[in-house]
Tab-separated table of C-alpha atoms in Angstrom:
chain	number	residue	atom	x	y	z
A	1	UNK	CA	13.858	18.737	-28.154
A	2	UNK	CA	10.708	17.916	-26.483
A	3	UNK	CA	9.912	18.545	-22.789
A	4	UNK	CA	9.814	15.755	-19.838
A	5	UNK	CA	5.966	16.009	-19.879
A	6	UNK	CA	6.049	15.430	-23.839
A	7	UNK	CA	8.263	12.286	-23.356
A	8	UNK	CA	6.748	10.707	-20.856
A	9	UNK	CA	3.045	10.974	-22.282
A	10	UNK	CA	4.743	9.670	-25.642
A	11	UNK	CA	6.293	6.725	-23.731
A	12	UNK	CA	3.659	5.531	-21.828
A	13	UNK	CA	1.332	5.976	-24.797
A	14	UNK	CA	3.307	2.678	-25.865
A	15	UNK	CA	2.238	0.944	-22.905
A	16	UNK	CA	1.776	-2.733	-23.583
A	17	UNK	CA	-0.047	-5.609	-22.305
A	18	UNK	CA	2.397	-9.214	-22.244
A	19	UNK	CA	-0.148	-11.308	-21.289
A	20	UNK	CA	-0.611	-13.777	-18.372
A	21	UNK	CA	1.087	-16.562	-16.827
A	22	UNK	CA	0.554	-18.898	-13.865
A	23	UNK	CA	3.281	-19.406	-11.169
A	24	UNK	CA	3.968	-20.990	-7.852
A	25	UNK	CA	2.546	-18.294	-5.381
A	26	UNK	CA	5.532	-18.532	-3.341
A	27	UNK	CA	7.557	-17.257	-6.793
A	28	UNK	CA	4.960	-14.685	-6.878
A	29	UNK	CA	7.047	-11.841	-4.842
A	30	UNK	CA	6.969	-8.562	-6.721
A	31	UNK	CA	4.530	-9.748	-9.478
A	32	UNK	CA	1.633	-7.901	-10.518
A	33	UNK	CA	-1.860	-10.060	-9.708
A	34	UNK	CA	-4.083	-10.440	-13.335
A	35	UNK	CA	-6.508	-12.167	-10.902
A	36	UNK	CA	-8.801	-11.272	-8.103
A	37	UNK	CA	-8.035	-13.842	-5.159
A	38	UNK	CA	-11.314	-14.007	-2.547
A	39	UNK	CA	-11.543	-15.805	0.353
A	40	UNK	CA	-12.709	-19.740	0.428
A	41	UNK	CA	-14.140	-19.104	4.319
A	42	UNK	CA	-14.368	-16.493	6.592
A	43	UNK	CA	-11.358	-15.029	7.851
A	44	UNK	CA	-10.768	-15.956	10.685
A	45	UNK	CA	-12.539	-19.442	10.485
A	46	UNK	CA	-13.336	-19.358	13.554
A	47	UNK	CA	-13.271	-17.589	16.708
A	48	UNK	CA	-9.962	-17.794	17.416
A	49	UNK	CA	-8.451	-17.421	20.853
A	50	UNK	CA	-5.555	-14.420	21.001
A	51	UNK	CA	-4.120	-14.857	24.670
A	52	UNK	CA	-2.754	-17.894	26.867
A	53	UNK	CA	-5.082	-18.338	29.578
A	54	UNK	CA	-8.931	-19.789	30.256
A	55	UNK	CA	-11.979	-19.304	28.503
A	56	UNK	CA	-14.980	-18.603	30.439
A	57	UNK	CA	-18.540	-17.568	30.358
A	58	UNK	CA	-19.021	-14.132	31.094
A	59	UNK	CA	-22.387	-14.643	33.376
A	60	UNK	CA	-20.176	-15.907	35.850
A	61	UNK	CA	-18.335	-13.010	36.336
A	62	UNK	CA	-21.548	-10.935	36.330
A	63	UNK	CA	-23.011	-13.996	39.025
A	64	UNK	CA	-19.549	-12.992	41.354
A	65	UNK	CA	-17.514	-16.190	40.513
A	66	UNK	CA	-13.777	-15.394	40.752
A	67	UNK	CA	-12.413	-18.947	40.960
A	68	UNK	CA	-12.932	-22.051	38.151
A	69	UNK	CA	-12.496	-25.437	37.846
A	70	UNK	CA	-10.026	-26.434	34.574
A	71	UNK	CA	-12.174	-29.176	32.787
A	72	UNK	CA	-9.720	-29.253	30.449
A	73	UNK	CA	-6.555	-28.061	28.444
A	74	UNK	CA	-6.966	-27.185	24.888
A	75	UNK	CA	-4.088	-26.407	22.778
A	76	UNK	CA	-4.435	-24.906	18.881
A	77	UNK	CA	-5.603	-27.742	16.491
A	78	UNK	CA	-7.896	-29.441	19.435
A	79	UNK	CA	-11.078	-30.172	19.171
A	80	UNK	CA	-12.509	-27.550	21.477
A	81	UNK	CA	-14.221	-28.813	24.681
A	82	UNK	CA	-17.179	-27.236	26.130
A	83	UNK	CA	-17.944	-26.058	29.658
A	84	UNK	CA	-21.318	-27.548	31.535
A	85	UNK	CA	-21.123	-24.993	34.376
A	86	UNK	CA	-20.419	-21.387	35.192
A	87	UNK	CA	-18.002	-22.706	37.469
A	88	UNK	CA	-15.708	-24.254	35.271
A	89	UNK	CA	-13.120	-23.119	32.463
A	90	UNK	CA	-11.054	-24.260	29.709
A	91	UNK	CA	-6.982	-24.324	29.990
A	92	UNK	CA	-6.699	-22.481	26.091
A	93	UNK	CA	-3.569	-21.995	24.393
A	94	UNK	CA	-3.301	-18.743	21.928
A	95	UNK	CA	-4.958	-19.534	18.431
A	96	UNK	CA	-7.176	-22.610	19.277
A	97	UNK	CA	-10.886	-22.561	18.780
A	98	UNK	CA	-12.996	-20.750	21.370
A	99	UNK	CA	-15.815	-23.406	22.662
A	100	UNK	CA	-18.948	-22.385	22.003
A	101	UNK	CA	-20.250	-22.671	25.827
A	102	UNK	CA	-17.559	-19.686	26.540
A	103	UNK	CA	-17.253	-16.329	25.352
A	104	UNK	CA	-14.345	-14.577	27.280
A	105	UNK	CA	-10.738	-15.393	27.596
A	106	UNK	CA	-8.593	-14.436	30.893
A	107	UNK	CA	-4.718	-14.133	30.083
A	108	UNK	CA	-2.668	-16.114	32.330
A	109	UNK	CA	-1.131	-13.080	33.585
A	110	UNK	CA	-4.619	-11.867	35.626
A	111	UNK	CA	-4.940	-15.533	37.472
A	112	UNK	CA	-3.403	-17.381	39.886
A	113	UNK	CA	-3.357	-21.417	39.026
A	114	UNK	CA	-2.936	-23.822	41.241
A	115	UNK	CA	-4.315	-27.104	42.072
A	116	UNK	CA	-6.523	-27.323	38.768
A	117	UNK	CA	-7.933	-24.597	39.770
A	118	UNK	CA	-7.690	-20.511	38.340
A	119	UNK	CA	-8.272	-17.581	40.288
A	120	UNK	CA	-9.292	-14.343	38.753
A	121	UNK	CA	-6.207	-11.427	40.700
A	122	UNK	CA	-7.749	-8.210	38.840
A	123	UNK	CA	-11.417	-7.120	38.747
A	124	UNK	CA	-10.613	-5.606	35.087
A	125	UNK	CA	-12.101	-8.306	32.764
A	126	UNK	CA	-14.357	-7.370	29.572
A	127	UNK	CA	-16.706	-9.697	28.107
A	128	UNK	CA	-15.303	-10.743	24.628
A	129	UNK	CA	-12.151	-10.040	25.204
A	130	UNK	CA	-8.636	-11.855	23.577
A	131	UNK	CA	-10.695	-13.715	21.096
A	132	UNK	CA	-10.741	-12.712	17.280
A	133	UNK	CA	-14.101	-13.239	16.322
A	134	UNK	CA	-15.050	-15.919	13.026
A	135	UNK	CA	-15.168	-13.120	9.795
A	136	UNK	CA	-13.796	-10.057	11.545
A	137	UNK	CA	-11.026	-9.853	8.769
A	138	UNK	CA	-13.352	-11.324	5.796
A	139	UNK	CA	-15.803	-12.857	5.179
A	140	UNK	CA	-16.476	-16.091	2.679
A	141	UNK	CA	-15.885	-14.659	-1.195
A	142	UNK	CA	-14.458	-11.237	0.269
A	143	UNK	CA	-11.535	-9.655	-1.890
A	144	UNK	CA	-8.455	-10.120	-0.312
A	145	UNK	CA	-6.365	-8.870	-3.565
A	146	UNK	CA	-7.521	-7.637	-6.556
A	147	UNK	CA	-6.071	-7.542	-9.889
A	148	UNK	CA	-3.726	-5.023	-10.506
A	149	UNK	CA	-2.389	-5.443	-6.959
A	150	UNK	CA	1.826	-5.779	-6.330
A	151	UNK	CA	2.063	-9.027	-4.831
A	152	UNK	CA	4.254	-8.149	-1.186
A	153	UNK	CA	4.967	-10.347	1.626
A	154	UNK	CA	2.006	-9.648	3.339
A	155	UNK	CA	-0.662	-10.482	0.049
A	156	UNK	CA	1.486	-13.830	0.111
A	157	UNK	CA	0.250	-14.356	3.395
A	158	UNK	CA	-3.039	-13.767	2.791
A	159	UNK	CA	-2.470	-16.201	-0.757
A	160	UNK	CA	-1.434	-18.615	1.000
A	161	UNK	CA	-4.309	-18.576	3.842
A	162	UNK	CA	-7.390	-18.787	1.435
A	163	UNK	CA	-5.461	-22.013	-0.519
A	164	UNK	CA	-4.346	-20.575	-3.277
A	165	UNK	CA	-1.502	-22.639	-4.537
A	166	UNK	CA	-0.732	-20.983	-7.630
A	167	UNK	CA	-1.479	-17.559	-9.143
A	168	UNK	CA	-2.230	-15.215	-12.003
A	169	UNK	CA	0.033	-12.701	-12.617
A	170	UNK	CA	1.313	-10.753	-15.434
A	171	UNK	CA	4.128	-11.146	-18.027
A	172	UNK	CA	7.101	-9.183	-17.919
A	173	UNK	CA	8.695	-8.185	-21.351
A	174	UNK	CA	12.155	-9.775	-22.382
A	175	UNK	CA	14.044	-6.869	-21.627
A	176	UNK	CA	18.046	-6.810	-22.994
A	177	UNK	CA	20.591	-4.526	-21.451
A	178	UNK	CA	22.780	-3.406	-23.672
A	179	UNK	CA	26.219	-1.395	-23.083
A	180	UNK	CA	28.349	0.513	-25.445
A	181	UNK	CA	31.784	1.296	-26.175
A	182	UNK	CA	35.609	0.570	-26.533
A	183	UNK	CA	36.263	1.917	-23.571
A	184	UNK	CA	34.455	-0.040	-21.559
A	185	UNK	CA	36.483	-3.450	-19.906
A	186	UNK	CA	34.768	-6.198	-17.852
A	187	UNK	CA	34.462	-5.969	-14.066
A	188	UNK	CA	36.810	-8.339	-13.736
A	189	UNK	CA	39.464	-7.011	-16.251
A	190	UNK	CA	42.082	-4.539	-14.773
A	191	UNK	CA	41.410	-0.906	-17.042
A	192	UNK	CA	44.253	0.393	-18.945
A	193	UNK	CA	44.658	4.541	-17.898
A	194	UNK	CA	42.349	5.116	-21.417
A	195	UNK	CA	39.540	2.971	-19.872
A	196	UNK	CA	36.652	2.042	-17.286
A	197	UNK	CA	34.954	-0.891	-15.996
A	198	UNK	CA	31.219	-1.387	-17.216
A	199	UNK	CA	28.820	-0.442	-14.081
A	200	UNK	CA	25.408	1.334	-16.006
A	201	UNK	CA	24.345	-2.163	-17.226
A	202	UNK	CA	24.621	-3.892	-13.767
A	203	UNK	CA	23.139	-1.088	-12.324
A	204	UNK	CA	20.009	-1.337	-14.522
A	205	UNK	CA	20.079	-5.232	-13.994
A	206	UNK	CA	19.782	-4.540	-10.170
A	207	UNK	CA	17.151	-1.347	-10.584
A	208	UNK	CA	14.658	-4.306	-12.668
A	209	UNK	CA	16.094	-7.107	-10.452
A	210	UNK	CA	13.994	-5.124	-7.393
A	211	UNK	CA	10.790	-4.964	-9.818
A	212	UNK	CA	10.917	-8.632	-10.670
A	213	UNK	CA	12.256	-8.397	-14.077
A	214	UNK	CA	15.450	-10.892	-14.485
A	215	UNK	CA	16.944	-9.084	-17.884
A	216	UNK	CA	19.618	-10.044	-19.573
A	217	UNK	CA	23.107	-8.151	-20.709
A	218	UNK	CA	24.975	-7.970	-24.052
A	219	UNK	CA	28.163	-5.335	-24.887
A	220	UNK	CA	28.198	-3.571	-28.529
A	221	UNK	CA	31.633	-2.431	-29.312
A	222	UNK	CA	32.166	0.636	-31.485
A	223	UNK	CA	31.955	-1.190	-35.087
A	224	UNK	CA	28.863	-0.400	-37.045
A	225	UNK	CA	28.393	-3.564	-39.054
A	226	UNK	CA	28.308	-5.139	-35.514
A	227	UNK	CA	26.153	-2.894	-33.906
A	228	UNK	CA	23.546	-3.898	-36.702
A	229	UNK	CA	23.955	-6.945	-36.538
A	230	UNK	CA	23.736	-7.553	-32.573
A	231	UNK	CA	20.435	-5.141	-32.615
A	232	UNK	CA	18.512	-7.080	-35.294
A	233	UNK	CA	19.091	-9.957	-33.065
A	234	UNK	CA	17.782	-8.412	-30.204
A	235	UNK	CA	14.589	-6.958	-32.309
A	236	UNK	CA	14.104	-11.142	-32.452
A	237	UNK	CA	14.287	-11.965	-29.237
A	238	UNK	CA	13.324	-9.359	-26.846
A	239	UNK	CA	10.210	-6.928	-26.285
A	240	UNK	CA	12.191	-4.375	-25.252
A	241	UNK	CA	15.851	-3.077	-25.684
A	242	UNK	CA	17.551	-0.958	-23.136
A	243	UNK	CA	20.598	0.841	-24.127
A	244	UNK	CA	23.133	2.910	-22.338
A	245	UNK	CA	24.810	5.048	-24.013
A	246	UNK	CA	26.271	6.197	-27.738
A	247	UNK	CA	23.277	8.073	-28.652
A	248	UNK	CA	25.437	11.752	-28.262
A	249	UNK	CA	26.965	13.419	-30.951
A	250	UNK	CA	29.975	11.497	-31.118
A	251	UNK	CA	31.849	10.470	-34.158
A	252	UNK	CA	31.317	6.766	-32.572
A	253	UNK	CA	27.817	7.258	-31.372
A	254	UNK	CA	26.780	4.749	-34.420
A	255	UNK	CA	23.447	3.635	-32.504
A	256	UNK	CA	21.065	6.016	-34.090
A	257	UNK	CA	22.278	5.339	-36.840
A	258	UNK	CA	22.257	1.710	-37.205
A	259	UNK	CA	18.433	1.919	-35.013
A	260	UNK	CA	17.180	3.959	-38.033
A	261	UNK	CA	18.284	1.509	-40.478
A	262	UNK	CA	16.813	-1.341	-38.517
A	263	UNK	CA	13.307	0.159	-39.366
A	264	UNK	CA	13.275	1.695	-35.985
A	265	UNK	CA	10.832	4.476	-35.336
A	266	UNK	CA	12.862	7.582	-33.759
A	267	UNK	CA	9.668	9.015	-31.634
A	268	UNK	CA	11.800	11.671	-29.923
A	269	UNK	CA	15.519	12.276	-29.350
A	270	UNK	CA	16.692	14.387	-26.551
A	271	UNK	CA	14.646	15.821	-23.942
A	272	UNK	CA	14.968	19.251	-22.059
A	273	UNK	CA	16.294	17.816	-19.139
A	274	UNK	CA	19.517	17.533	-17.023
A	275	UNK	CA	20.890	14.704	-16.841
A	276	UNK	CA	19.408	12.980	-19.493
A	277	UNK	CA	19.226	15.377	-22.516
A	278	UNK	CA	20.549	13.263	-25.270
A	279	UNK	CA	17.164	10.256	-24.132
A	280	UNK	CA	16.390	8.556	-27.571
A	281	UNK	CA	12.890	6.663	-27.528
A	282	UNK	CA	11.590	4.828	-30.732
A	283	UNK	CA	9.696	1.875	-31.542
A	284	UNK	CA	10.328	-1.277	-34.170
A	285	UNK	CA	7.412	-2.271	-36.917
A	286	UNK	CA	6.878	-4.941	-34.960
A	287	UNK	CA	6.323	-3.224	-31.988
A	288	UNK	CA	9.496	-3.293	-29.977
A	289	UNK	CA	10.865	-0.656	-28.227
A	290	UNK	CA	14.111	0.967	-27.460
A	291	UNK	CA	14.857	3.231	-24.677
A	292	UNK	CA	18.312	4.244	-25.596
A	293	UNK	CA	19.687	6.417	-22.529
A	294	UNK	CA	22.517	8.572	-21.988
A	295	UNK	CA	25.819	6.848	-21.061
A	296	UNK	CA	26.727	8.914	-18.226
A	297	UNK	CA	25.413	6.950	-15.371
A	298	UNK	CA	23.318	8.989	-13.189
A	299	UNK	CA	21.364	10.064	-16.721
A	300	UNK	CA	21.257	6.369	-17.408
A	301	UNK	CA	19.701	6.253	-13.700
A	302	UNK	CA	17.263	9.238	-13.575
A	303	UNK	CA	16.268	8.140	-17.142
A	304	UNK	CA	15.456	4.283	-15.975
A	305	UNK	CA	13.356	5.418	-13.114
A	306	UNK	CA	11.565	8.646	-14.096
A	307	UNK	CA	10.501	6.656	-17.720
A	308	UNK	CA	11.258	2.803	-18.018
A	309	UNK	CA	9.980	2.207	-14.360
A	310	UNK	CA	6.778	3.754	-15.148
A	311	UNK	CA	5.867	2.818	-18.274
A	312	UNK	CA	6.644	-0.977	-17.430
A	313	UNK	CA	4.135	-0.104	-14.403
A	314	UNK	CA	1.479	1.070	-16.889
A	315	UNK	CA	2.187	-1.861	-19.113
A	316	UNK	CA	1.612	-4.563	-15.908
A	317	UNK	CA	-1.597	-2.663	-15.228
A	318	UNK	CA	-0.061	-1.678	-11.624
A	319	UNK	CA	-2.593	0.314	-9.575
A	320	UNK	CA	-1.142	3.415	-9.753
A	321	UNK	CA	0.717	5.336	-6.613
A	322	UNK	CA	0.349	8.691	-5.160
A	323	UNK	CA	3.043	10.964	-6.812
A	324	UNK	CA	5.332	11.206	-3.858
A	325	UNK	CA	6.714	14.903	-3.288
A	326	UNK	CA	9.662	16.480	-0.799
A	327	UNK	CA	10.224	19.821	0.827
A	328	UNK	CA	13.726	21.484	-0.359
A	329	UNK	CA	15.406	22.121	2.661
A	330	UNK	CA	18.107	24.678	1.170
A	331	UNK	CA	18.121	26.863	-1.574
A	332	UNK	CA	18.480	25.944	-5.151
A	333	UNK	CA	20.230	27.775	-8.153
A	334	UNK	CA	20.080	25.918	-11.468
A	335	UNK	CA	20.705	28.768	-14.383
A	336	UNK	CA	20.192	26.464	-17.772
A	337	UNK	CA	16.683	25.915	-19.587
A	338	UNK	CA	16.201	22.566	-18.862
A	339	UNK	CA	14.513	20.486	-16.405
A	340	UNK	CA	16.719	19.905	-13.057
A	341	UNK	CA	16.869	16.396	-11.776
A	342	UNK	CA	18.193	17.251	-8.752
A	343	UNK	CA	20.055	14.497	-6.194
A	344	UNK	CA	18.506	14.744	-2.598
A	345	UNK	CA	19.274	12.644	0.498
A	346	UNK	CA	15.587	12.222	2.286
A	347	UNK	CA	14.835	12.833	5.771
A	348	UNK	CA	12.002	13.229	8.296
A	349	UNK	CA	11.741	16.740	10.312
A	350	UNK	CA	10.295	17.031	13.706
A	351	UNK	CA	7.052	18.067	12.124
A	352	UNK	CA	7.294	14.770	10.347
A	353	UNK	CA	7.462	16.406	6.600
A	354	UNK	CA	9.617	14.615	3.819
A	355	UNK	CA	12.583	17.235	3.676
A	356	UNK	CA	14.937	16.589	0.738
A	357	UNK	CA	18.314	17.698	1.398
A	358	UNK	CA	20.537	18.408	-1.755
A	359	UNK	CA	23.638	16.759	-2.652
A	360	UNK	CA	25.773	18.620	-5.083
A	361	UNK	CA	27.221	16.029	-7.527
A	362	UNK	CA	29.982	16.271	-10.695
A	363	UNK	CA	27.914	16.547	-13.238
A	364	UNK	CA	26.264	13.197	-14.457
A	365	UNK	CA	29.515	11.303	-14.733
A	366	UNK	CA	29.210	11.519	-10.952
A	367	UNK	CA	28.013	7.730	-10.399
A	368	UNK	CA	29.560	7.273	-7.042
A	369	UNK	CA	27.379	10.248	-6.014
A	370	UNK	CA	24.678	8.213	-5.870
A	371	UNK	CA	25.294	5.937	-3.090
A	372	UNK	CA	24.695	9.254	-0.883
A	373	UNK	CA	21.126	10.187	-2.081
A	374	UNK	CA	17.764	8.455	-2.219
A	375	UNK	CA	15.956	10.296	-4.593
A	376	UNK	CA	15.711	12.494	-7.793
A	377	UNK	CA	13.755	15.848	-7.319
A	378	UNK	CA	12.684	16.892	-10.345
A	379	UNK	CA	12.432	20.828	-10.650
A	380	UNK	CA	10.259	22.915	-12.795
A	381	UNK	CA	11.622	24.078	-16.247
A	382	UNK	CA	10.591	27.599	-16.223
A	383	UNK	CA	12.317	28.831	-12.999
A	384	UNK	CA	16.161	29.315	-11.939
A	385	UNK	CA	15.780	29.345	-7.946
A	386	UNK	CA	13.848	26.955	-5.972
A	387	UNK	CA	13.209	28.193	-2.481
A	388	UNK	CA	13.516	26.324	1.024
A	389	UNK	CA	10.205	25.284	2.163
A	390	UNK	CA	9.027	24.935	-1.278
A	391	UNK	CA	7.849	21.190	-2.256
A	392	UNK	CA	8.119	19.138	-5.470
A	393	UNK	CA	8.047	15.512	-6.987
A	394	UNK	CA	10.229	13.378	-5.920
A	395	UNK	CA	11.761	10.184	-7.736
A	396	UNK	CA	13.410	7.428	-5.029
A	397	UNK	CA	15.442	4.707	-5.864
């Protein structure tokens, strides 16, 4: 057995770069940028009115002037229209641009209007104020994302603003899911009293559905010749398998077996860890790779996030994240020599810390635990009790 540390430097040591692709940016969501994107102008473009009201020239105020002639209304897209006295203003609707004569915009809210005309009713006005100023955000050939970057929401936005139609981004493997054993019926079979629905390879789907990878699913039943057979097809097709289970001791647990003969590379098997122990990790001679986890399905889960997730981070080039950690918030007994992944349900305190609360589970059958926590805290090998008040790394999912 190797430790979790061991495991994980072996398995991101096989880190791999897929390549790029160009897509739509608005099918962009959750992709990793293998671009830098800069801006084509200055962001804003202009100075951009941020309130409903008039534009005026400060002097006025500073000359005493608390009433103004509208000259005109100017709504966002208009050409702007420019003020010839201190007297006058400009009617100026939220995001149109500020005319160069002015340089102060009054919400509607401090004047009275009436009769074309607008009458300050406070004395609080600030030169400058309600207008975002031409280049406050970025200038013309800033960065706006850089490569490396997950593309969210909010970098769409900014995609979108500088003209950028279409976009960069990384491959993802071809990732397979595959699931294992006789006892396992589809979802929408009805189990005999020897037998369970399949759930782990859904589950897995959904975990790489919310990192952008669409991968697909396959069953191996418990025949050998079959298992061989389906593998070696997947070895063609795919970059990387995923198994779930029937890598144990079993007298069916054929997969080893049959991924030995396949000219697979074992590079560990079994980790100190609970849940999890039984994690095989190898690698084809043509540089596929299997991550065959435990069947029981919160190993299958813990396993996915605290090793696929990662490495397919490190193989996208992701900019890495801060290693997120929790504060137990009740004592902790765990008495075997291995690694506790302990389930926690997250909350905030009133001192705004990241308390971890644990949720005693049924062992890692327990799948319907899961649904109750947020997280995986992972707790230090060489210790039996884990204090309250004491932090450590934390896994969410």
């Amino acid at each position: 057995m190797i430790t979790v540390e061991e495991a994980e430097k072996i398995i991101l040591e096989q880190a791999t770069d897929y390549g790029a692709e160009i897509v739509p940016f608005e099918l962009a969501l959750g992709r990793v940028l293998a671009e830098n994107i800069k801006a084509d102008r200055d962001l804003p473009p202009f100075n951009r009115v941020t309130m409903d009201g008039v534009a005026i020239n400060f002097e006025a105020i500073e000359n005493g002037i608390s009433t103004f002639r509208i000259r005109a209304t100017q709504a966002a897209g208009d050409e702007p229209v420019d003020i010839d006295e201190y007297t006058e203003c400009v009617e100026i609707m939220t995001g149109a641009m500020l005319p160069g004569s002015t340089d102060t915009v009054i919400r509607y809210e401090d004047l009275e209007m009436r009769a074309g005309l607008a009458t300050l009713v406070t004395n609080s006005i600030r030169q400058g104020q309600n207008i975002h100023y031409k280049g406050k955000d970025k200038k013309q050939d800033d960065l706006v994302a850089e490569i490396g970057s997950v593309v969210t929401p909010a970098i769409i936005s900014l995609i979108a603003s500088v003209g950028e139609s279409e976009l960069r981004v990384k491959k993802l493997p071809r990732v397979v899911i595959l699931s294992s054993g006789n006892e396992l019926v589809d979802v929408d079979q009805a189990p005999g009293p020897f037998q369970i629905r399949k759930s782990n390879n859904y589950t897995v789907k959904a975990v790489l559905k919310q990192h952008g990878l669409d991968a697909d699913l396959l069953h191996l039943p418990d025949e050998e010749q079959v298992i061989i057979q389906q593998l070696k097809t997947c070895l063609e097709n795919y970059d990387v398998i995923l198994l779930s289970g029937g890598v144990s001791m079993g007298k069916f647990d054929y997969i080893p077996r049959a991924l030995k003969g396949l000219h697979i590379n074992q590079l560990f098997h079994k980790v100190t860890q609970r849940p999890g122990k039984p994690f095989w990790f190898g690698k084809h001679e043509n540089g596929k790779l299997v991550f065959a986890f435990p069947g029981n399905p919160v190993a299958t889960f813990m396993c996915l996030h605290r090793y696929f997730l990662p490495w397919l981070h490190a193989s996208l080039g992701a900019k890495e994240k801060p290693q997120l950690r929790a504060v137990l918030s009740n004592r902790v007994s765990f008495n075997f020599p291995l690694k506790y992944f302990l389930q926690v349900k997250l909350h905030y305190n009133e001192y705004c810390q990241l308390m971890a609360d644990p949720v005693e589970g049924n062992g890692s059958g327990d799948f319907a635990n899961l649904a109750d926590t947020d997280a995986f805290m992972e707790l230090p090998l060489d210790r039996n009790e884990f204090k309250r008040g004491e932090a450590f790394k934390i896994y969410t999912f």
